[in-house]
Structure formats: C-alpha cells, structure tokens
mmCIF file of C-alpha atoms in Angstrom:
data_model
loop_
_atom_site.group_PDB
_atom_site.id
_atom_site.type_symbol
_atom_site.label_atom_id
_atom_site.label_comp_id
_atom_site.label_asym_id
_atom_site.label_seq_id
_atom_site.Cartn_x
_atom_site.Cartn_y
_atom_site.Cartn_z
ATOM 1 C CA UNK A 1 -5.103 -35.333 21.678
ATOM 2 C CA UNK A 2 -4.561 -34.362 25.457
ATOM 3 C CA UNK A 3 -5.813 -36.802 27.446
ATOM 4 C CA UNK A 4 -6.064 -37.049 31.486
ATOM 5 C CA UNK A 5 -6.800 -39.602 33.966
ATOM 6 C CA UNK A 6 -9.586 -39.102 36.627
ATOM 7 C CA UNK A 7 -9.078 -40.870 39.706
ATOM 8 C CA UNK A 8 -10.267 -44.547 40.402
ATOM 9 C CA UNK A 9 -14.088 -45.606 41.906
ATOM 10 C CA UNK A 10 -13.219 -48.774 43.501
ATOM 11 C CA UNK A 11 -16.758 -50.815 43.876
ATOM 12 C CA UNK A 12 -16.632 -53.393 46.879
ATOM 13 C CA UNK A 13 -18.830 -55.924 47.262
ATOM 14 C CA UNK A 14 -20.670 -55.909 50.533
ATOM 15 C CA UNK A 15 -18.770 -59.253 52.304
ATOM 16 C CA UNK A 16 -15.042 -57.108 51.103
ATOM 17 C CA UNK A 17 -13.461 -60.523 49.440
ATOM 18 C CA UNK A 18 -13.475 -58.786 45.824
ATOM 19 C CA UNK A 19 -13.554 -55.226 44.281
ATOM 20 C CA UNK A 20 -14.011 -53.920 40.848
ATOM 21 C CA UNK A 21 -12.628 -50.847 39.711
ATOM 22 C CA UNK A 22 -13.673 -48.209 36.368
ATOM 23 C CA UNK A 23 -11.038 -45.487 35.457
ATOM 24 C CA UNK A 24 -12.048 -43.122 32.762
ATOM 25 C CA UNK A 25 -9.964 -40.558 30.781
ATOM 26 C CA UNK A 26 -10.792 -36.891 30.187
ATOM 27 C CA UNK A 27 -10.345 -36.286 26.260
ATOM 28 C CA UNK A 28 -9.826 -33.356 24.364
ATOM 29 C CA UNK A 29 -10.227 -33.150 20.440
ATOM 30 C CA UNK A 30 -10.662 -30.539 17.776
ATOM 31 C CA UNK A 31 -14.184 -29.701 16.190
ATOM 32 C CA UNK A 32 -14.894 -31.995 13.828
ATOM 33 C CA UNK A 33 -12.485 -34.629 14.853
ATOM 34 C CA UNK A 34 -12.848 -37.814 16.306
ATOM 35 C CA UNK A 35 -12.834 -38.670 20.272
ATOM 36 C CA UNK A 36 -12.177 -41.628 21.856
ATOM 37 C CA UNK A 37 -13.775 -42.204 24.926
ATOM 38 C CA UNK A 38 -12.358 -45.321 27.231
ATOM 39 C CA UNK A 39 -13.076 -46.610 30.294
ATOM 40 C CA UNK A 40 -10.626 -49.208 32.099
ATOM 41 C CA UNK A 41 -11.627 -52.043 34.432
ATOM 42 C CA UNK A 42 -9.849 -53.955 37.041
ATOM 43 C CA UNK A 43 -10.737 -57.130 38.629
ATOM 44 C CA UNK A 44 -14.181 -57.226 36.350
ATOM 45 C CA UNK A 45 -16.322 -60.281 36.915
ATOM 46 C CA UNK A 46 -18.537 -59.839 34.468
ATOM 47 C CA UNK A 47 -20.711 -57.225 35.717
ATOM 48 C CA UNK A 48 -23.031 -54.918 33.510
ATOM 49 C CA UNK A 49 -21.127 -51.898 32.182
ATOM 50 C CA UNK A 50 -23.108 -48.899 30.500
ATOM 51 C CA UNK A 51 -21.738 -45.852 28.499
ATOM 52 C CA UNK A 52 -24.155 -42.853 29.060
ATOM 53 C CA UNK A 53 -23.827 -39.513 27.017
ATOM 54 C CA UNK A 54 -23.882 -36.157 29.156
ATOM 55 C CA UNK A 55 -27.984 -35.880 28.531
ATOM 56 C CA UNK A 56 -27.505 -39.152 30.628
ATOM 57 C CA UNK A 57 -28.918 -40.862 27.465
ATOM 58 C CA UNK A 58 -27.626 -44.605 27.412
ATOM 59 C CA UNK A 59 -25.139 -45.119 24.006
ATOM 60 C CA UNK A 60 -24.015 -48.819 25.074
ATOM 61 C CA UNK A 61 -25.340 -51.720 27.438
ATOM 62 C CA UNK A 62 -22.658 -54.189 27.574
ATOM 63 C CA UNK A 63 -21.621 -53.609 24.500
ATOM 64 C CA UNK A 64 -24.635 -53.691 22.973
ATOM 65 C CA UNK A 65 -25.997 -50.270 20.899
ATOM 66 C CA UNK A 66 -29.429 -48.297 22.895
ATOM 67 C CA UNK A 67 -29.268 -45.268 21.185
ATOM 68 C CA UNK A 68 -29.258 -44.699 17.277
ATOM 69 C CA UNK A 69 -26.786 -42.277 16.659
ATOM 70 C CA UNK A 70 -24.026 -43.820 13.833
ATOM 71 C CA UNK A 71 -21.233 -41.338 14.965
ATOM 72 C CA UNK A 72 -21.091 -43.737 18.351
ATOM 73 C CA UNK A 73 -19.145 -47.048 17.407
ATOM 74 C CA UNK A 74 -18.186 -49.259 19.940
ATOM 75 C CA UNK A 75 -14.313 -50.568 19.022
ATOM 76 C CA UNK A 76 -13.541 -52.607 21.854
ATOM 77 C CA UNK A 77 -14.930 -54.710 24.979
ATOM 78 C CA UNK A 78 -12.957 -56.664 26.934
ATOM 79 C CA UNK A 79 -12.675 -57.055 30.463
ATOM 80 C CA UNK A 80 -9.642 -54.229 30.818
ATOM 81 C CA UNK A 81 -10.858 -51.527 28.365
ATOM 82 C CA UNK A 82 -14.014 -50.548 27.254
ATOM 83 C CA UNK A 83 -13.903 -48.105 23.947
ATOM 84 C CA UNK A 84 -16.196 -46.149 21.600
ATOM 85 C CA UNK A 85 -15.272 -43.628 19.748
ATOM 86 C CA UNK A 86 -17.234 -40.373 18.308
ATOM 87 C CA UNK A 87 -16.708 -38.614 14.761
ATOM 88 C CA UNK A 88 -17.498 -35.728 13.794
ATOM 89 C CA UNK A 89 -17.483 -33.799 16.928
ATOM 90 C CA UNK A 90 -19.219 -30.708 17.717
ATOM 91 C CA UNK A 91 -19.460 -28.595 20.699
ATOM 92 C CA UNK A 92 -22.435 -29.340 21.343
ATOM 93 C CA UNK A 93 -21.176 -32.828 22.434
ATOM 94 C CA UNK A 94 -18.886 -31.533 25.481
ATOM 95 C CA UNK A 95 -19.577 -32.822 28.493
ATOM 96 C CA UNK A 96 -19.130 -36.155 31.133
ATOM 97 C CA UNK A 97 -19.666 -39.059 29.456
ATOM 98 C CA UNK A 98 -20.368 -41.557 32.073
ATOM 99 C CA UNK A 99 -18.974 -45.163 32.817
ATOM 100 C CA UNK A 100 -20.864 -47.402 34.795
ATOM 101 C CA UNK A 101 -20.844 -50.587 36.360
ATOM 102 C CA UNK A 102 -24.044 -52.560 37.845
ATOM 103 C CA UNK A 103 -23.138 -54.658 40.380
ATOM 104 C CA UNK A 104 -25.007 -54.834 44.350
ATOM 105 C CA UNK A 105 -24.551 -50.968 44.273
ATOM 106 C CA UNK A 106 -24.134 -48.397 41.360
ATOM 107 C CA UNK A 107 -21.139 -46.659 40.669
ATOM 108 C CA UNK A 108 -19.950 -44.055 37.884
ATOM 109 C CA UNK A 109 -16.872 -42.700 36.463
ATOM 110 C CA UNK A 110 -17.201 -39.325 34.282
ATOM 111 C CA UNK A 111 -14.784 -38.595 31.157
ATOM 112 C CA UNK A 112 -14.961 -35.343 30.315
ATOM 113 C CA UNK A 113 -15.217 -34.775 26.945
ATOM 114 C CA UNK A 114 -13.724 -31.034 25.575
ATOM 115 C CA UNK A 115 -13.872 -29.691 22.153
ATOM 116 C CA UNK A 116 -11.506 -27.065 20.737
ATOM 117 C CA UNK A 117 -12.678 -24.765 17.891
ATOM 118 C CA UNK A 118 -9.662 -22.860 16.187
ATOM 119 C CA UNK A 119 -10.602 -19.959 14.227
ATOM 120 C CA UNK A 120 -11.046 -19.401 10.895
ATOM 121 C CA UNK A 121 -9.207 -17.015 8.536
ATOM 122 C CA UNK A 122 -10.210 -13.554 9.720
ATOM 123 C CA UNK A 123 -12.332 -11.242 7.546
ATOM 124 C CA UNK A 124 -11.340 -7.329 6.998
ATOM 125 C CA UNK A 125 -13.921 -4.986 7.067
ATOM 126 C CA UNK A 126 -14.310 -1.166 5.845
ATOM 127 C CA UNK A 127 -16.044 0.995 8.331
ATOM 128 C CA UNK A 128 -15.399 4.308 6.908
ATOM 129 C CA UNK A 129 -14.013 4.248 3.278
ATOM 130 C CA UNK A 130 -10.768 6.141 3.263
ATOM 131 C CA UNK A 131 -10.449 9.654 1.468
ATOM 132 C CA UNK A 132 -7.231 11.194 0.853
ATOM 133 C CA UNK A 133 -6.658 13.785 3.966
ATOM 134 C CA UNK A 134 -8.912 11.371 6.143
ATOM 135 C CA UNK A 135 -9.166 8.465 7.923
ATOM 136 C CA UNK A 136 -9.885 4.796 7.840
ATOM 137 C CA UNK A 137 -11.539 2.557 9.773
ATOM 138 C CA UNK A 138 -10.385 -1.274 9.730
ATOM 139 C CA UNK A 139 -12.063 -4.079 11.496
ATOM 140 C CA UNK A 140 -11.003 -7.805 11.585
ATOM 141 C CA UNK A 141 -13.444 -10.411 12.615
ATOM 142 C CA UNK A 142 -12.646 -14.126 13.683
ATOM 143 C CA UNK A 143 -16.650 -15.261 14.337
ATOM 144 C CA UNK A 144 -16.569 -18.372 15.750
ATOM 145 C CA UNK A 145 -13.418 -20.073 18.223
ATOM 146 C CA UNK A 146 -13.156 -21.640 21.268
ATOM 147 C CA UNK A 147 -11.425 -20.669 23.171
ATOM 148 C CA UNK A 148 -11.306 -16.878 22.093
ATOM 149 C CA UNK A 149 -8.382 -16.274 18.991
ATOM 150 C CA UNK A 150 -6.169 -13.525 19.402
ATOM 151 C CA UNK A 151 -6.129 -11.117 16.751
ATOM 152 C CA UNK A 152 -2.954 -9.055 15.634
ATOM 153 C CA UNK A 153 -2.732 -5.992 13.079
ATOM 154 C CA UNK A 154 0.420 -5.581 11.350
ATOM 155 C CA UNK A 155 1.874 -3.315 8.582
ATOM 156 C CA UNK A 156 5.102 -3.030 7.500
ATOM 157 C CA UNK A 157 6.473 -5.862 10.024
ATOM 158 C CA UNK A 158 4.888 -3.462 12.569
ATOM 159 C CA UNK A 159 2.084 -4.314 14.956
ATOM 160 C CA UNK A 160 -0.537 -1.653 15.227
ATOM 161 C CA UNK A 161 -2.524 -2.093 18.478
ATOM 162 C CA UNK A 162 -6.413 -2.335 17.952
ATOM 163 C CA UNK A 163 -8.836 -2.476 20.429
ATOM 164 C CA UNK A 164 -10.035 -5.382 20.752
ATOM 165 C CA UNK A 165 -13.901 -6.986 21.978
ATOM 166 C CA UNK A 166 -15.247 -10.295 22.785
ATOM 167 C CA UNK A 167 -19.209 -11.648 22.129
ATOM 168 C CA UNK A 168 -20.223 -15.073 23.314
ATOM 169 C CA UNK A 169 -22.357 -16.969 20.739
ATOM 170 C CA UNK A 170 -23.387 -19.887 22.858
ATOM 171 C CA UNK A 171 -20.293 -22.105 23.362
ATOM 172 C CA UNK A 172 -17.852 -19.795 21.191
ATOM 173 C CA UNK A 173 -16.613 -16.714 21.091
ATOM 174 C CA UNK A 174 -16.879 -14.070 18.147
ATOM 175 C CA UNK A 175 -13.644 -11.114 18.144
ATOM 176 C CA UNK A 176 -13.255 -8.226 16.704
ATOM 177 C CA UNK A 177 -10.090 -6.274 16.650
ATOM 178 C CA UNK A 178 -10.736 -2.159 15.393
ATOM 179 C CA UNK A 179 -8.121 0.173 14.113
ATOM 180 C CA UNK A 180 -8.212 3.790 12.669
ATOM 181 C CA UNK A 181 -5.516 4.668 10.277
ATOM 182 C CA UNK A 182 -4.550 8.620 8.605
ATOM 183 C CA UNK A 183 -4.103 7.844 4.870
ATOM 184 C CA UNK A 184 -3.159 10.035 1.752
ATOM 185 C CA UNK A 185 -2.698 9.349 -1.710
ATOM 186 C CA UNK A 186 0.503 7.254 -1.547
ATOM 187 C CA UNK A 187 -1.003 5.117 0.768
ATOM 188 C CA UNK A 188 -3.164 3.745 -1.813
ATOM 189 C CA UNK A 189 -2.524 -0.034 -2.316
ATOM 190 C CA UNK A 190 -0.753 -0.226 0.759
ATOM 191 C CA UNK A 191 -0.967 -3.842 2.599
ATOM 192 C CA UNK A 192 -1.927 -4.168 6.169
ATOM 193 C CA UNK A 193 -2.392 -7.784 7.793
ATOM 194 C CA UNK A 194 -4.693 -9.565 10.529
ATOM 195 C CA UNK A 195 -3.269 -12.416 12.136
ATOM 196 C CA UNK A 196 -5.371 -15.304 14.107
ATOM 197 C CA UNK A 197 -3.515 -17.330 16.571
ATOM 198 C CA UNK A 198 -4.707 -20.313 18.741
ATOM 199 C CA UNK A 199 -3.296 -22.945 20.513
ATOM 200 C CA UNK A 200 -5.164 -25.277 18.441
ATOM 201 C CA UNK A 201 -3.472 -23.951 15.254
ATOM 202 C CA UNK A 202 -0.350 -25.420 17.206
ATOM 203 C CA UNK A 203 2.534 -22.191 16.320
ATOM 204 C CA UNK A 204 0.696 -21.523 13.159
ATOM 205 C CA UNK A 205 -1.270 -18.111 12.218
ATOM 206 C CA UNK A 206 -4.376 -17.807 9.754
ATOM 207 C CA UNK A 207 -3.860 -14.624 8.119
ATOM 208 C CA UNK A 208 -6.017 -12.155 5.862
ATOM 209 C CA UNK A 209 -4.362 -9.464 3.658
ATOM 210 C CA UNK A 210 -5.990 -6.100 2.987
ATOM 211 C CA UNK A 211 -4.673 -3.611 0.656
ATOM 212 C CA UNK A 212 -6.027 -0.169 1.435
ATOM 213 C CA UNK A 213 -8.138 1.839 -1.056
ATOM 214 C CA UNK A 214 -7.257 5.352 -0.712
ATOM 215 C CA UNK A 215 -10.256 7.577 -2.620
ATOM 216 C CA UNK A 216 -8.297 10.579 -4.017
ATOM 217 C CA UNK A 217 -9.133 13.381 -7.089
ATOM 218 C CA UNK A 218 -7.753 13.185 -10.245
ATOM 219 C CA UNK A 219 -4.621 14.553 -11.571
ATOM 220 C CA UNK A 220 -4.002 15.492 -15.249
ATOM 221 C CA UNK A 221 -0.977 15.448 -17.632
ATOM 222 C CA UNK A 222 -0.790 15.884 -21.894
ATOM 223 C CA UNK A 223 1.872 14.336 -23.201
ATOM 224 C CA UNK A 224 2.853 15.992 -25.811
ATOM 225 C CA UNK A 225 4.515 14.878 -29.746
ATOM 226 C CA UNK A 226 8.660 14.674 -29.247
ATOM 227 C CA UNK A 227 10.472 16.639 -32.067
ATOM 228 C CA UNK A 228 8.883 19.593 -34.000
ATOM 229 C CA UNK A 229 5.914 18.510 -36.370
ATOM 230 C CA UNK A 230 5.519 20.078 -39.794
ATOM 231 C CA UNK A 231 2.500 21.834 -41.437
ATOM 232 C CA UNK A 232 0.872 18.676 -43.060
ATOM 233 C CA UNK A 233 1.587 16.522 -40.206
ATOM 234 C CA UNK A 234 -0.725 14.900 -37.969
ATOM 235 C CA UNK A 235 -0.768 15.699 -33.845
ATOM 236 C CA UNK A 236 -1.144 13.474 -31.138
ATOM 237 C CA UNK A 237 -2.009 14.041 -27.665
ATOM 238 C CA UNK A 238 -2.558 11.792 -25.103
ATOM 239 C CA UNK A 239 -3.753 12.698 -21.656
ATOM 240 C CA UNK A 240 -2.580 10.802 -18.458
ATOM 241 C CA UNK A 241 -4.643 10.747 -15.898
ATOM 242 C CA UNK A 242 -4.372 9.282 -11.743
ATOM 243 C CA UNK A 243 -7.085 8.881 -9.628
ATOM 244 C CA UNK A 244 -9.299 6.299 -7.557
ATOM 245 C CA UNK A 245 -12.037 5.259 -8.984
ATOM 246 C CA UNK A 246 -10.291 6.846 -12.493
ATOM 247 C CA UNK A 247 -12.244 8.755 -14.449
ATOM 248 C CA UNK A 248 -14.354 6.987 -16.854
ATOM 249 C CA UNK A 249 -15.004 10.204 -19.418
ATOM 250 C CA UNK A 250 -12.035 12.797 -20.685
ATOM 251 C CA UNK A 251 -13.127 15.576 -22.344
ATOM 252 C CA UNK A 252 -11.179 17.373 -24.930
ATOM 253 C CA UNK A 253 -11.894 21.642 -25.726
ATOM 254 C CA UNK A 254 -9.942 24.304 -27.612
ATOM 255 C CA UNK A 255 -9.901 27.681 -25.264
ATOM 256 C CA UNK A 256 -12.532 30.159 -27.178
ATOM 257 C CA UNK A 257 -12.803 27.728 -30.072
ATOM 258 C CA UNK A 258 -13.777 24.480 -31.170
ATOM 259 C CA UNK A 259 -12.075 21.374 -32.161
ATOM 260 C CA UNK A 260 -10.884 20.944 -35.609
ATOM 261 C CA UNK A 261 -12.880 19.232 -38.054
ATOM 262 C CA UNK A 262 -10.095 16.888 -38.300
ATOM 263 C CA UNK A 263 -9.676 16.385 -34.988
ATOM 264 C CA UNK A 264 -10.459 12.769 -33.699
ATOM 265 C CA UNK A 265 -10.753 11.745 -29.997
ATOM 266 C CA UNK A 266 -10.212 8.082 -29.227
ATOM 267 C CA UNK A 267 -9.799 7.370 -25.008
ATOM 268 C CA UNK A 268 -7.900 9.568 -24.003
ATOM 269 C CA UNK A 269 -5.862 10.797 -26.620
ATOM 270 C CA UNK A 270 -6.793 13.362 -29.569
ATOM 271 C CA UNK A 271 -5.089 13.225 -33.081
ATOM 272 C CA UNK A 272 -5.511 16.515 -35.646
ATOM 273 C CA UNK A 273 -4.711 15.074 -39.117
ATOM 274 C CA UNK A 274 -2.663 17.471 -41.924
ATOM 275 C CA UNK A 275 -1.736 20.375 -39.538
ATOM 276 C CA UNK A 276 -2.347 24.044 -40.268
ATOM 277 C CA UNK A 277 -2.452 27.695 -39.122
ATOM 278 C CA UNK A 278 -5.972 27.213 -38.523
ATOM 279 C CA UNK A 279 -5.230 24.931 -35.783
ATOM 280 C CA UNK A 280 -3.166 27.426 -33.415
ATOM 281 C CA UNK A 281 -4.983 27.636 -29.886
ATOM 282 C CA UNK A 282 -4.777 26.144 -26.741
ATOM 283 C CA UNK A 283 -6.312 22.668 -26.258
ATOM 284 C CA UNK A 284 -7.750 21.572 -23.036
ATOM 285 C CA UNK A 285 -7.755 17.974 -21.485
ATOM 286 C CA UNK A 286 -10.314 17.811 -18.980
ATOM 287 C CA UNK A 287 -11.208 15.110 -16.191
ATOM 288 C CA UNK A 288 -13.462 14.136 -13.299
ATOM 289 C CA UNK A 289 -14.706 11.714 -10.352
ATOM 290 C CA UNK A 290 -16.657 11.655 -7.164
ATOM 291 C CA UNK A 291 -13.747 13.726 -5.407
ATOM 292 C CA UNK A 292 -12.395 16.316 -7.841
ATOM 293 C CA UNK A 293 -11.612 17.477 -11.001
ATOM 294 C CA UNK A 294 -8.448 18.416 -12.929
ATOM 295 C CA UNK A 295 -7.402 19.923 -16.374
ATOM 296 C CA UNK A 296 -4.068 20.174 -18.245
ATOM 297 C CA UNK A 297 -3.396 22.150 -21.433
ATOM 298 C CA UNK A 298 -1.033 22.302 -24.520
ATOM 299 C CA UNK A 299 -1.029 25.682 -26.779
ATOM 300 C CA UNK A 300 0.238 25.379 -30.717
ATOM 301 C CA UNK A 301 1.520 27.843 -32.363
ATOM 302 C CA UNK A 302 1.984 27.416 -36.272
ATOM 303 C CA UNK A 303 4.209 30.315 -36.944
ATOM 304 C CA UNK A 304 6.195 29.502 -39.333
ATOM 305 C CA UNK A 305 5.583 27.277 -42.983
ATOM 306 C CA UNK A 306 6.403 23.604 -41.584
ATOM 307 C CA UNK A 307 7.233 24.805 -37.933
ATOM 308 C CA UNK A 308 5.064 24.149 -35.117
ATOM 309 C CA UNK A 309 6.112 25.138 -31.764
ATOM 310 C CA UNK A 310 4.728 23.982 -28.392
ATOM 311 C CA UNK A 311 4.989 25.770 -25.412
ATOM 312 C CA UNK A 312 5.154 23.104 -23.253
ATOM 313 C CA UNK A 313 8.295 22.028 -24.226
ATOM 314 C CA UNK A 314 11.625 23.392 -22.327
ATOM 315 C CA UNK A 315 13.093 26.049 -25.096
ATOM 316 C CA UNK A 316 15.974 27.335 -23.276
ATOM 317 C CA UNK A 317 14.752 31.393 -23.898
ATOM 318 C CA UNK A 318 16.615 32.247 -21.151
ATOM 319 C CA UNK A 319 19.905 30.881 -21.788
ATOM 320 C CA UNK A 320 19.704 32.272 -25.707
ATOM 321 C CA UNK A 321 19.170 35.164 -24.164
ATOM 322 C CA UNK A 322 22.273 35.667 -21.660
ATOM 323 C CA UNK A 323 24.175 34.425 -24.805
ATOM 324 C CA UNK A 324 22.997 37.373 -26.339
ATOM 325 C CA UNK A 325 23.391 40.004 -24.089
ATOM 326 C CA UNK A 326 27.033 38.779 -23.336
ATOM 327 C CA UNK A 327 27.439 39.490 -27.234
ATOM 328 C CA UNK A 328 26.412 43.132 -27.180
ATOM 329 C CA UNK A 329 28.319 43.772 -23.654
ATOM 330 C CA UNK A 330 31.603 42.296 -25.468
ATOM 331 C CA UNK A 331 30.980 44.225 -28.428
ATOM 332 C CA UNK A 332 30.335 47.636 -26.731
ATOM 333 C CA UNK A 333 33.820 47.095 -24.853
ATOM 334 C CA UNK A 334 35.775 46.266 -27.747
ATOM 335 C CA UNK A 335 34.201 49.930 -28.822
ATOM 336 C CA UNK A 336 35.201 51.410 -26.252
ATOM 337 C CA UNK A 337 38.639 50.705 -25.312
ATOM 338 C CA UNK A 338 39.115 51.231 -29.156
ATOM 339 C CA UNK A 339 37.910 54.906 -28.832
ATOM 340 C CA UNK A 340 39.614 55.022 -25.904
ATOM 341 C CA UNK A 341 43.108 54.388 -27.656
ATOM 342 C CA UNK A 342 42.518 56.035 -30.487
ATOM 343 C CA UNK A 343 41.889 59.199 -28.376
ATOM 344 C CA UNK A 344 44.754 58.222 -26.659
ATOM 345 C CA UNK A 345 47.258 58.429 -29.537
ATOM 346 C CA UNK A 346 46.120 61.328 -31.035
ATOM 347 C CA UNK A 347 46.825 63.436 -27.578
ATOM 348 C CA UNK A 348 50.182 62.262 -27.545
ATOM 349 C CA UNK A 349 51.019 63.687 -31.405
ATOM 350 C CA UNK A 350 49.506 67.311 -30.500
ATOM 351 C CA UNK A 351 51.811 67.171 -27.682
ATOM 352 C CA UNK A 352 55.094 66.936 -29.993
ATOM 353 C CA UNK A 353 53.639 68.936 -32.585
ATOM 354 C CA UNK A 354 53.114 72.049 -29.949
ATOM 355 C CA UNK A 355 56.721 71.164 -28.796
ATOM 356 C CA UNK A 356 58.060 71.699 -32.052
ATOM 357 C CA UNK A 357 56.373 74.731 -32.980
ATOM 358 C CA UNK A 358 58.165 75.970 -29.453
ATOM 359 C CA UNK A 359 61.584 75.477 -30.344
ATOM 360 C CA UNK A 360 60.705 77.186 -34.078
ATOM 361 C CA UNK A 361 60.203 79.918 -32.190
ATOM 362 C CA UNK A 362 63.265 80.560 -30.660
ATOM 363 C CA UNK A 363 65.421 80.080 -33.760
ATOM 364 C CA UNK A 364 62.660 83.130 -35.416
ATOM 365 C CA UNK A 365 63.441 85.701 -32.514
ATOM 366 C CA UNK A 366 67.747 84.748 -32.581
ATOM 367 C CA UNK A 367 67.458 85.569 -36.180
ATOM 368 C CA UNK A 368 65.577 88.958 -36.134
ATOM 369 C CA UNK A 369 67.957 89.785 -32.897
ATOM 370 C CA UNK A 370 70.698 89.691 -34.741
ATOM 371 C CA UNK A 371 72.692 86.955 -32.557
ATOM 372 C CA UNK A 372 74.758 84.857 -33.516
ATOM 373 C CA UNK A 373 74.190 81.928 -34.214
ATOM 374 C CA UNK A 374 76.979 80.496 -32.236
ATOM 375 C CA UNK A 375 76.058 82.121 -29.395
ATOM 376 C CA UNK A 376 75.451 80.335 -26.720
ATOM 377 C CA UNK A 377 76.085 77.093 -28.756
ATOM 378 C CA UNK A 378 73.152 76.225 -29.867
ATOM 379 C CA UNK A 379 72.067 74.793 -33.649
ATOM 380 C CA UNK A 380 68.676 74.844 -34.710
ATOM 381 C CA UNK A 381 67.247 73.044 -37.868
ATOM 382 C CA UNK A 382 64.542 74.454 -39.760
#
C-alpha cells in the first residue's frame, strides 16, 4: 500500500537540553484490507504515548488496549516505532488517526488513514426491450466505488460512447453509463460488453457480457418429403419455424377441407399414413407470437396411380417446354425446305419438257414445207 510521511512535531522540553520527536505515516489500503498505522519516535524517554481513532476515541495508552474493538491489535512498542494494525477496513474508518505524546506539553501527529473501494462487476440493464425495426436501451451500473469507476461500452472491438452519470451514496460513488442501439432481426444474440476500470484493479478490467434479445415475428417454412411418394405411402411434413420468443403452438389446416382421418400431428410436423386421392389439397402450417404471425403451405396432387406430385418442388416446366417448342420449330423447317426443293425440281423438268416440245415443232413445219432436210444443215430426231 501507498504510504507517505507527514512532517516531524519536535516536542522540547521547557529548559531546551532534550527533545522528543513523533512522525506518523499517511496509509492507504483497499476495502476490506488491512492497515497499518505507525508512529515513529526519536529521542523517547519514556513518555506516555496514545493512539486515538478519528472520533478522537482512545484505541491504545502506552500500549495498553482502552477501547474494545478486536480489529485494533497493537504489534509493536518500542521506543522507535509504535504499530497497530486494523483488519477489515471499511470506509467508514477513513480519517486522522492521531499519535500522541504526554510530556510538560501535548503534542499530536495525524496519519491519515484512506480507503479505496474498486468496483464490482457491472450489471446490464434493459430499459426498453428491443423489437425488430426499433430500438434498445442499455444501461450498465457499477453501484458502489471509490473513487468513481469508469465505465466503457464495447461491441465488436468498438467502443460505443454512452453518456455517462455520477450519484454519491455517502462515501462512494454509484455510475451509470446509458446507450441506445437500432437493432433488427440479425442482431439477435449479438454480444455487447461493459468494462469497469480503476486504479485499484491495478491494469485490470471487471467486465459483464450482454447478448442482445432482439423480439421479432415468426417466419414459416414446410419441408417437404425428397423423392416422389407412392399411393400407399405415408407423408411427412415438418414445419420450421424462427422467431423470439418461438411459438409455442403450430397449427396444421387443409384449405376448404379438413385433415385426414389419418393424419397425425406431433410438434411440428404432420404425417398422413397410406396415401390416396382423397388426400389432394393444400395443407396449411400456421404460426404465432406476441409480434406476428406467419403461414407456409404445400399442395398434393395424387394424379396418377402411385404418383404424387408436389408443387413445391422445382419441376423444370419451363425448360421441358423450350425443349419442346425447339422440336416443332425444327420439324416445321425440315418441312419446309423439303417442299421447297421438291417444288424446286419439278420447275426445272417443265422447263426441258416445254423446250423439247419447241424444237418438235420445227422439224413438223420443215416437213409439211417441203424442205429439205439438208437444208440449212440441220438433223432433227424424233
């Protein structure tokens, strides 16, 4: 513990030959620790020394115990050092203890006596609960140091400031340290810390960790069978649900029917036993708290002996689709450009054929003419 030296009362004796001398030491110690309370003599002769607590209540006479309190021991007396020591220490004991010595006149030394309170851990409290879209209100609390504690938010290795007050109760101080945060739903679980420091805690923090508790509606989700079931098969849905608090009660309807006899609802998940036709419809998967509500559904559709088909899962329509309709288009071209040759040839063979007939012509008018055949040069072959 710190300890300081107060300066020296030198007691003379009226005729000058001698002097006496009491030093005593200022001491500070933590609440609940022990003190030690000395006061050193010089040229002592003897003279009556008393120990007087700050009420000015005598504790020792020479040594000797006056006052009944067992936390005072005396440890030592000799004619250099005087020593008691106090345990347990409380504020209430600050003050001068006094150190006195009796001789033709009185005289008094005062050790000051200080007590240090560190803090302890910090509380977190809620003053507004937080709602999804809202805020939240955080306050940390150190109730009781001396001298004040110094309070630090941090989230994320990130101080957030607070503003900060200060209320005296008696010899400590209480602190407070308010912030206001935005929250949503991811922020749920998040962890924000208050930190204590004090030089009594010598470097070292006291720390409380919060984890926020975002209030948010529910969301819904069916999870639906994998692969295709058959008629005879049994169905199982289970619903997944998110929210804070999470719903206690699911409730399970078929749109503009009700359940199946069969059906059987256990949590949160319904099971139809030996499927059917009779089961087709749309079932519902409901759920609820303070802040919302939510629904999900699944639709079966028996329409085929041992097929069931869900719409929920991702049948790639649209892709079978563009498959098809790239079919037909390839199809009508091939039909066309097939046409289109076909026409095609059958141009080009009336063409020779009209040529042909041409050319019998000529050879019909030379003969009824009378020509000759040689004439001209010319050979024609019917």
């Amino acid at each position: 513990n710190p300890q300081s030296s107060v300066w020296v009362v030198l007691l003379q004796y009226a005729n000058g030959s001698c002097c006496q001398a009491v030093q005593a030491e200022n001491v500070t110690v933590l609440e609940g620790g022990t003190a030690q309370i000395s006061c050193r003599l010089q040229n002592y002769d003897g003279s009556i020394v008393v120990i007087q607590n700050p009420r000015r209540q005598t504790l020792f006479f020479n040594g000797t115990r006056a006052l009944k309190d067992d936390r005072f021991q005396m440890v030592l007396f000799t004619p250099r050092l005087v020593r008691i020591t106090l345990t347990n220490v409380s504020v209430s004991d600050e003050g001068g203890f006094f150190c006195q010595l009796y001789t033709d006149d009185t005289h008094h030394q005062v050790a000051t006596l200080s007590v240090s309170v560190p803090p302890d851990t910090p509380t977190v409290e809620v003053r507004q609960e937080a709602v999804e879209g809202g805020e939240v209100e955080l306050t940390c609390l150190s109730p009781r140091s001396k001298p004040p504690a110094t309070l630090r938010w941090i989230r994320d290795r990130r101080e957030i400031p607070g503003v900060v007050s200060q209320q005296e109760n008696g010899k400590t101080v209480s602190v407070s340290s308010t912030i206001r945060l935005p929250v949503e739903r991811k922020d749920n679980g998040a962890a924000v810390s208050c930190e204590a420091s004090h030089p009594a805690l010598g470097g070292q923090k006291r720390v409380r960790h919060y984890r926020l508790d975002v209030y948010f509606a529910p969301t819904v989700r069916i999870i639906p069978p994998p692969g295709i079931l058959r008629e005879g098969d049994s169905l199982s849905l289970t619903c997944s649900i998110t929210g804070n608090p999470l719903p206690r009660d699911v409730q399970w309807t078929r749109i503009n029917d009700t359940l199946p006899e069969r059906a059987e609802i256990s949590g949160t998940t319904l099971q139809v036993s030996r499927l059917s036709q009779s089961h087709n419809g749309t079932y519902l998967c409901q759920a609820q708290n303070n802040y919302g509500r939510a629904a999900d559904h699944y639709t079966l559709l028996v329409y085929d002996p041992g097929a069931v088909i869900e719409t929920h899962s991702a049948v790639p329509y649209a892709v079978i689709g563009g498959v098809l309709a790239l079919l037909v288009f390839t199809i009508i071209c091939v039909l066309i450009i097939t046409i289109w040759c076909s026409v095609r040839q059958k141009g080009s063979y009336l063409t020779h054929e009209a040529s042909g007939l041409d050319e019998h012509g000529e050879v019909q008018e030379a003969f009824l003419n009378g020509n000759d055949a040689s004439q001209g040069k010319k050979e024609y072959l019917l």
